[in-house]
Coordinates of C-alpha atoms in Angstrom, one line a residue:
M265 CA 17.2 -87.5 -70.5
L266 CA 17.9 -84.8 -68.1
D267 CA 14.4 -83.8 -66.5
K268 CA 15.3 -81.4 -63.9
N269 CA 12.0 -80.0 -64.0
N270 CA 9.4 -79.3 -60.8
S271 CA 5.7 -79.1 -60.8
A272 CA 5.4 -78.2 -57.3
K273 CA 4.6 -74.6 -56.6
V274 CA 7.3 -72.3 -55.7
K275 CA 7.1 -69.1 -53.5
C276 CA 7.3 -65.9 -55.2
P277 CA 9.2 -63.5 -53.3
I278 CA 7.5 -60.3 -55.1
P279 CA 3.3 -60.4 -54.3
L280 CA 1.7 -61.7 -57.0
S281 CA -0.6 -58.5 -56.9
E282 CA 2.0 -56.2 -57.8
F283 CA 2.3 -57.6 -61.5
D284 CA -1.8 -56.2 -62.0
L285 CA 0.1 -53.1 -62.7
S286 CA 1.7 -54.4 -65.8
D287 CA -0.5 -57.2 -67.2
G288 CA -1.9 -54.2 -69.1
V289 CA -5.4 -55.8 -68.5
D290 CA -7.5 -54.0 -66.3
G291 CA -5.2 -50.2 -68.1
P292 CA -2.2 -49.5 -69.4
A293 CA 0.9 -51.5 -68.8
H294 CA 3.6 -49.8 -66.3
S295 CA 6.9 -51.3 -65.9
L296 CA 7.9 -54.7 -64.2
P297 CA 8.5 -53.6 -60.0
A298 CA 12.1 -52.9 -59.9
A299 CA 12.7 -56.2 -57.8
T300 CA 12.2 -58.3 -61.1
F301 CA 15.5 -57.1 -62.6
T302 CA 17.9 -57.2 -59.1
S303 CA 17.1 -59.4 -56.2
P304 CA 18.6 -62.6 -56.4
E305 CA 15.4 -64.3 -54.6
F306 CA 13.4 -63.2 -57.4
F307 CA 15.9 -64.3 -59.9
D308 CA 15.8 -68.3 -58.6
F309 CA 11.8 -67.8 -58.5
E310 CA 11.5 -66.7 -62.3
F311 CA 14.5 -69.1 -63.4
K312 CA 11.8 -72.1 -61.6
A313 CA 8.9 -70.2 -63.6
I314 CA 10.7 -69.7 -67.0
W315 CA 13.6 -71.8 -67.7
E316 CA 12.9 -74.6 -66.0
K317 CA 9.4 -74.9 -67.7
E318 CA 10.4 -73.7 -71.3
W319 CA 12.0 -74.5 -74.6
F320 CA 14.8 -71.4 -75.0
C321 CA 17.1 -71.3 -77.7
I322 CA 20.9 -71.8 -77.3
G323 CA 22.0 -71.0 -80.7
R324 CA 22.6 -72.3 -84.1
A325 CA 23.0 -75.7 -85.2
T326 CA 24.9 -74.6 -88.6
D327 CA 27.8 -73.3 -86.3
I328 CA 28.6 -77.0 -85.4
P329 CA 28.4 -78.7 -89.0
N330 CA 31.1 -81.3 -88.6
T331 CA 31.4 -84.3 -86.8
G332 CA 32.9 -82.9 -83.2
D333 CA 32.2 -79.5 -83.6
Y334 CA 30.6 -78.2 -80.2
F335 CA 29.8 -75.4 -78.3
T336 CA 29.1 -74.3 -74.4
V337 CA 26.5 -72.3 -72.8
T338 CA 25.7 -71.5 -69.5
V339 CA 22.0 -71.2 -68.4
G340 CA 22.3 -70.1 -64.5
N341 CA 24.2 -73.2 -63.0
E342 CA 24.0 -74.9 -65.6
P343 CA 27.0 -75.7 -68.3
L344 CA 25.8 -77.1 -71.4
V345 CA 27.7 -78.5 -74.0
A346 CA 25.5 -78.9 -77.9
I347 CA 28.3 -81.5 -80.2
R348 CA 27.2 -83.0 -83.4
D349 CA 28.2 -86.8 -82.8
G350 CA 28.9 -89.2 -86.0
S351 CA 25.4 -89.3 -87.5
G352 CA 24.8 -85.5 -87.9
T353 CA 22.6 -85.5 -85.2
V354 CA 23.2 -82.7 -82.7
N355 CA 23.5 -83.3 -79.1
V356 CA 23.1 -81.2 -76.0
L357 CA 24.9 -82.9 -72.7
T358 CA 25.9 -81.3 -69.5
N359 CA 29.7 -80.0 -69.9
V360 CA 30.1 -81.9 -66.1
C361 CA 32.4 -84.8 -66.1
Q362 CA 30.3 -87.1 -64.3
H363 CA 33.4 -87.7 -62.1
R364 CA 34.1 -84.6 -59.2
S365 CA 32.2 -81.9 -61.6
M366 CA 35.2 -80.9 -63.5
L367 CA 34.3 -78.3 -66.4
L368 CA 34.9 -80.2 -70.0
V369 CA 35.4 -78.5 -72.5
E370 CA 34.7 -74.4 -73.4
G371 CA 34.5 -72.2 -76.0
H372 CA 34.2 -74.2 -79.2
G373 CA 36.0 -76.5 -81.4
N374 CA 36.2 -79.7 -83.0
T375 CA 36.8 -82.9 -80.8
R376 CA 37.0 -87.3 -81.5
R377 CA 36.3 -87.6 -77.7
I378 CA 35.2 -85.7 -74.7
R379 CA 37.9 -85.9 -72.2
C380 CA 37.8 -84.4 -69.0
P381 CA 40.8 -82.1 -68.3
M382 CA 41.1 -83.0 -65.0
H383 CA 41.7 -86.8 -64.5
S384 CA 41.0 -87.8 -68.0
W385 CA 37.5 -89.4 -67.9
V386 CA 36.8 -90.0 -71.8
Y387 CA 33.1 -89.8 -73.0
S388 CA 31.8 -90.2 -76.9
L389 CA 30.1 -87.8 -78.8
E390 CA 26.8 -88.9 -77.3
G391 CA 27.7 -88.9 -73.4
D392 CA 28.6 -92.4 -72.7
L393 CA 31.7 -93.4 -70.9
L394 CA 34.4 -94.6 -72.4
S395 CA 37.2 -94.4 -70.5
A396 CA 37.9 -94.0 -66.5
P397 CA 41.6 -94.5 -65.6
A398 CA 42.4 -96.7 -62.7
L399 CA 38.8 -97.8 -62.7
N400 CA 38.5 -99.4 -66.0
D401 CA 39.3 -102.8 -65.1
F402 CA 37.1 -103.0 -61.6
A403 CA 34.4 -105.5 -61.9
D404 CA 32.0 -103.3 -59.6
F405 CA 32.7 -100.1 -61.5
D406 CA 30.1 -100.1 -64.8
K407 CA 31.1 -97.8 -67.5
S408 CA 27.9 -98.6 -69.3
A409 CA 25.9 -96.7 -66.1
V410 CA 27.6 -93.5 -66.4
C411 CA 27.2 -90.6 -68.9
L412 CA 26.4 -87.2 -68.9
P413 CA 23.3 -86.2 -68.7
R414 CA 21.2 -85.6 -71.6
I415 CA 18.9 -82.4 -72.0
R416 CA 15.9 -82.7 -74.2
S417 CA 17.0 -80.4 -77.5
E418 CA 15.1 -80.1 -80.8
L419 CA 15.7 -78.1 -84.4
W420 CA 13.6 -75.1 -85.4
E421 CA 14.8 -73.8 -88.4
G422 CA 18.7 -74.2 -87.9
F423 CA 18.3 -72.8 -84.1
I424 CA 18.9 -75.2 -81.2
F425 CA 16.1 -74.8 -78.4
I426 CA 16.2 -76.6 -74.9
T427 CA 14.0 -77.2 -72.5
F428 CA 14.7 -78.5 -68.6
D429 CA 10.8 -79.7 -69.4
D430 CA 10.1 -83.1 -70.8
S431 CA 5.7 -82.9 -70.3
L432 CA 6.5 -80.0 -73.2
A433 CA 5.2 -80.5 -76.3
P434 CA 7.8 -80.1 -79.1
V435 CA 9.0 -76.8 -79.9
S436 CA 8.4 -77.0 -83.3
E437 CA 4.6 -77.6 -82.8
R438 CA 4.5 -74.2 -80.9
L439 CA 6.2 -72.5 -83.6
S440 CA 4.7 -73.9 -86.6
H441 CA 2.8 -71.0 -87.9
L442 CA 5.5 -68.7 -87.6
S443 CA 7.6 -71.5 -89.7
E444 CA 5.0 -71.2 -92.2
Q445 CA 4.9 -67.1 -92.2
L446 CA 8.8 -66.7 -92.3
A447 CA 9.4 -69.7 -94.9
N448 CA 10.4 -67.6 -97.8
F449 CA 13.6 -66.6 -95.7
R450 CA 15.0 -70.4 -95.6
M451 CA 16.5 -70.0 -92.3
S452 CA 17.1 -73.8 -92.0
A453 CA 20.0 -73.3 -94.6
L454 CA 21.4 -70.0 -93.7
S455 CA 24.5 -69.6 -92.0
A456 CA 27.3 -67.4 -90.1
A457 CA 30.6 -66.8 -91.6
T458 CA 31.7 -67.6 -87.8
P459 CA 30.4 -69.1 -84.8
L460 CA 28.2 -66.8 -82.2
Q461 CA 29.8 -65.4 -79.5
M462 CA 28.4 -64.9 -76.3
D463 CA 29.6 -62.2 -74.1
T464 CA 28.6 -61.8 -70.3
Y465 CA 27.5 -58.5 -69.4
D466 CA 26.2 -57.2 -66.2
W467 CA 22.7 -56.4 -66.5
D468 CA 19.1 -58.9 -65.8
W469 CA 18.2 -61.0 -69.4
K470 CA 14.8 -59.4 -69.3
I471 CA 16.8 -56.2 -70.4
Y472 CA 17.2 -57.3 -73.6
G473 CA 13.4 -57.2 -74.5
D474 CA 13.1 -55.4 -77.6
E475 CA 11.4 -52.3 -78.7
C476 CA 11.7 -49.4 -81.6
Y477 CA 10.2 -47.0 -79.4
H478 CA 13.9 -45.6 -78.7
C479 CA 15.3 -46.0 -81.8
T480 CA 14.5 -42.4 -82.9
H481 CA 16.0 -41.1 -79.7
L482 CA 19.1 -43.5 -78.3
H483 CA 20.1 -44.4 -82.3
S484 CA 18.6 -40.5 -83.9
G485 CA 22.5 -40.3 -84.9
T486 CA 23.2 -43.3 -85.8
W487 CA 20.8 -46.0 -86.8
C488 CA 18.1 -43.3 -88.4
N489 CA 20.8 -42.6 -90.4
F490 CA 20.6 -45.2 -92.2
Y491 CA 17.0 -46.2 -91.6
P492 CA 14.9 -43.7 -90.7
T493 CA 12.6 -44.5 -88.1
P494 CA 9.7 -42.2 -87.8
E495 CA 6.7 -43.5 -86.2
S496 CA 4.6 -44.3 -88.6
A497 CA 7.2 -46.8 -89.4
I498 CA 6.7 -49.1 -86.9
D499 CA 3.5 -51.6 -87.1
E500 CA 3.1 -53.5 -83.6
D501 CA -0.2 -55.1 -84.7
T502 CA 1.8 -57.2 -87.5
A503 CA 0.2 -60.7 -88.1
Y504 CA 3.3 -62.4 -87.2
T505 CA 2.3 -61.8 -83.1
D506 CA 1.0 -64.8 -81.5
V507 CA 1.4 -63.5 -77.6
E508 CA -0.3 -67.0 -76.3
N509 CA 2.9 -69.0 -77.8
G510 CA 5.5 -66.6 -76.9
I511 CA 5.9 -65.0 -80.7
I512 CA 6.0 -61.2 -80.2
A513 CA 6.6 -59.1 -83.1
Y514 CA 6.3 -55.6 -84.6
F515 CA 7.2 -54.6 -88.7
L516 CA 9.8 -51.4 -89.2
K517 CA 8.7 -50.1 -92.7
S518 CA 11.6 -48.8 -94.9
Q519 CA 11.4 -45.8 -97.3
V520 CA 12.7 -47.5 -100.2
M521 CA 12.6 -51.5 -101.1
D522 CA 15.1 -53.0 -100.2
G523 CA 16.0 -50.5 -97.7
A524 CA 19.0 -51.5 -95.1
P525 CA 20.6 -49.9 -91.7
T526 CA 23.4 -49.3 -93.8
R527 CA 25.5 -46.2 -95.5
T528 CA 24.0 -46.5 -98.5
G529 CA 20.5 -47.3 -96.9
K530 CA 20.5 -50.4 -98.9
I531 CA 21.4 -54.3 -98.8
L532 CA 24.7 -54.6 -99.4
H533 CA 24.5 -58.1 -100.3
P534 CA 22.4 -59.7 -103.1
L535 CA 18.5 -60.6 -102.5
L536 CA 17.5 -63.5 -101.0
P537 CA 15.6 -65.1 -103.4
G538 CA 11.9 -66.4 -103.4
L539 CA 10.8 -62.9 -101.2
T540 CA 7.5 -61.0 -101.8
E541 CA 7.3 -57.6 -101.8
Q542 CA 6.1 -56.7 -98.4
E543 CA 8.9 -59.0 -97.2
R544 CA 11.4 -56.6 -99.3
S545 CA 9.3 -53.4 -98.2
G546 CA 10.6 -54.0 -94.2
L547 CA 12.3 -55.3 -91.4
I548 CA 10.3 -58.1 -89.6
Y549 CA 11.2 -58.2 -86.0
V550 CA 10.5 -61.5 -83.8
S551 CA 10.7 -62.0 -80.0
V552 CA 10.5 -65.7 -79.9
M553 CA 10.4 -65.7 -76.0
P554 CA 12.3 -66.1 -73.6
N555 CA 15.7 -65.1 -75.4
L556 CA 15.7 -64.9 -79.3
L557 CA 14.7 -62.3 -81.3
I558 CA 14.7 -62.7 -85.6
V559 CA 15.7 -60.2 -88.0
T560 CA 15.2 -60.3 -90.9
M561 CA 16.2 -58.6 -94.1
S562 CA 16.1 -58.7 -97.9
D563 CA 19.4 -59.9 -98.3
K564 CA 19.6 -62.0 -94.2
V565 CA 18.7 -62.7 -91.6
K566 CA 19.8 -61.3 -88.2
Y567 CA 19.4 -62.6 -84.9
F568 CA 19.9 -61.8 -81.1
L569 CA 20.4 -64.1 -78.1
W570 CA 20.5 -64.0 -74.7
L571 CA 20.6 -65.9 -71.5
P572 CA 20.5 -65.9 -67.6
V573 CA 23.3 -65.9 -65.7
G574 CA 22.2 -64.3 -62.5
S575 CA 19.8 -61.5 -61.2
Q576 CA 22.5 -58.6 -62.8
K577 CA 24.3 -60.9 -64.9
S578 CA 23.3 -62.3 -68.6
S579 CA 25.1 -63.1 -71.7
F580 CA 24.8 -62.0 -75.0
G581 CA 25.3 -62.9 -78.5
V582 CA 24.2 -61.6 -82.4
S583 CA 25.2 -63.1 -85.3
W584 CA 24.3 -62.7 -89.0
L585 CA 23.0 -65.6 -91.3
F586 CA 23.5 -65.7 -95.5
P587 CA 23.1 -68.3 -98.4
Q588 CA 26.2 -70.2 -98.9
S589 CA 26.6 -68.8 -101.9
T590 CA 26.8 -65.3 -100.6
R591 CA 29.3 -65.9 -98.0
E592 CA 31.0 -67.9 -100.7
G593 CA 31.3 -64.4 -102.9
P594 CA 34.5 -62.1 -103.8
D595 CA 33.0 -59.4 -102.5
F596 CA 31.7 -61.0 -98.7
V597 CA 34.3 -60.4 -96.3
E598 CA 34.5 -56.8 -97.2
T599 CA 31.2 -56.4 -97.4
A600 CA 30.1 -58.0 -94.0
A601 CA 32.9 -55.8 -92.2
M602 CA 31.5 -52.9 -93.5
E603 CA 28.3 -53.3 -92.5
K604 CA 29.0 -54.4 -89.0
S605 CA 31.4 -51.3 -88.8
D606 CA 28.7 -49.0 -90.0
L607 CA 26.1 -50.6 -87.0
G608 CA 29.0 -50.7 -84.7
P609 CA 27.7 -47.3 -83.2
V610 CA 24.4 -48.6 -82.8
M611 CA 25.2 -51.5 -80.8
L612 CA 27.7 -49.2 -78.4
E613 CA 24.4 -46.9 -78.0
D614 CA 22.3 -50.2 -76.6
L615 CA 25.1 -52.0 -74.9
F616 CA 25.1 -48.3 -72.8
G617 CA 20.9 -48.1 -72.5
W618 CA 21.3 -51.4 -71.3
S619 CA 23.8 -50.9 -68.7
R620 CA 22.4 -47.3 -67.9
T621 CA 19.3 -48.7 -67.3
Q622 CA 20.1 -51.7 -64.8
A623 CA 22.2 -49.4 -62.6
G624 CA 18.7 -47.0 -62.2
L625 CA 17.3 -50.4 -61.3
R626 CA 19.1 -50.3 -58.5
S627 CA 18.0 -47.4 -57.0
R628 CA 15.5 -47.4 -54.4
F629 CA 13.4 -44.2 -57.0
A630 CA 13.2 -46.8 -59.2
P631 CA 9.9 -45.8 -61.1
R632 CA 7.0 -48.2 -62.3
G633 CA 7.2 -45.8 -65.5
R634 CA 3.6 -46.4 -67.9
L635 CA 4.2 -48.1 -70.8
S636 CA 3.7 -46.0 -74.0
P637 CA 1.3 -46.7 -76.8
K638 CA 5.0 -47.4 -78.8
E639 CA 6.1 -50.2 -76.8
K640 CA 2.7 -52.8 -77.0
V641 CA 5.5 -55.5 -77.8
I642 CA 7.1 -54.9 -74.0
A643 CA 3.2 -54.7 -72.4
Q644 CA 3.0 -58.6 -74.3
M645 CA 6.3 -59.2 -73.3
Y646 CA 5.7 -58.7 -69.9
G647 CA 2.2 -60.3 -70.2
W648 CA 3.5 -63.6 -70.9
L649 CA 6.0 -63.7 -68.4
I650 CA 3.2 -62.6 -65.5
D651 CA 1.1 -65.6 -66.8
R652 CA 4.3 -67.9 -66.0
Y653 CA 5.0 -66.3 -62.5
R654 CA 1.2 -66.7 -61.8
A655 CA 1.0 -70.5 -63.0
A656 CA 4.6 -71.2 -60.7
A657 CA 3.7 -69.4 -57.7
S658 CA 2.4 -70.8 -54.7

């Protein structure tokens, strides 16, 4: 098991007192200092404070259902591969050959063995070295002593979570109550029609922090045409929120039962069985800190995933999860394509907003603006982050 966690305190390049304005403890919360989104020095500190000390999501186990299926992700400077072995176990391994550090595989695919393109060192699906050409017959070279370091991982509702810290309690403990709350959606049994595609963008990962204060403004001519979103429809005091465990949520009430952001204003796929009227009356937005946003709908579950790449660079992907019976339906391909087309302009507006926000944060005049009462979820996100900054800092 790989354990790169360092329990020693690290120096924060921003005085901790600067965060008092953003934690919302002694008054209204304000934006984080701009340098938290732009500074390479702060990114290094934050990576140690958050990404080396917390559980976070890297994708779905249902994207790699068969033996040998794999996908790759990069977290900061750590290239990783998630791969399913012959026993059905999902292993998360370093994607770095233990010979001379060549990256082993890329994208997603299927393989019987993991083979290094440079010198054909071959590893099993569990990461054990099977062959090292020109070294296999040397008595002083022990193949059994070489393996791809394994990262601690756990499945939660079909999502693959990893951590670099072996001291953490299982993520299933942290999210056990959320599992109970979302049980009717049967997320572990849902799957996507295609594997998640992660794309790289030129902004900090915290930009993806979700709220619906912007919905009636940025998306007034797109989203709101499909799914009217007056401020009265946004409930940020939902029972799904559990900030101590990094769960930050809001409920977006629909104007009609089984409403959805589609050209019809309602769901386009078969209703998920077993949902309550409350679950069918709106969309539940649940952020599992630091990098997973789950959105429940009456016919599916949508999720957003992001990972840090650098101080002003991140990777991001979005996917839709359905029951197998829905995906095998005669109209699924056409209907799913129509739904994505309907939401395409909304996604472009989000990308526009995130890009322009990062550009503004680079300015010497970037503010510490006061958060509105409709950004409670952002204040909660800031509080969760700041607690970890303070715990990690010297």
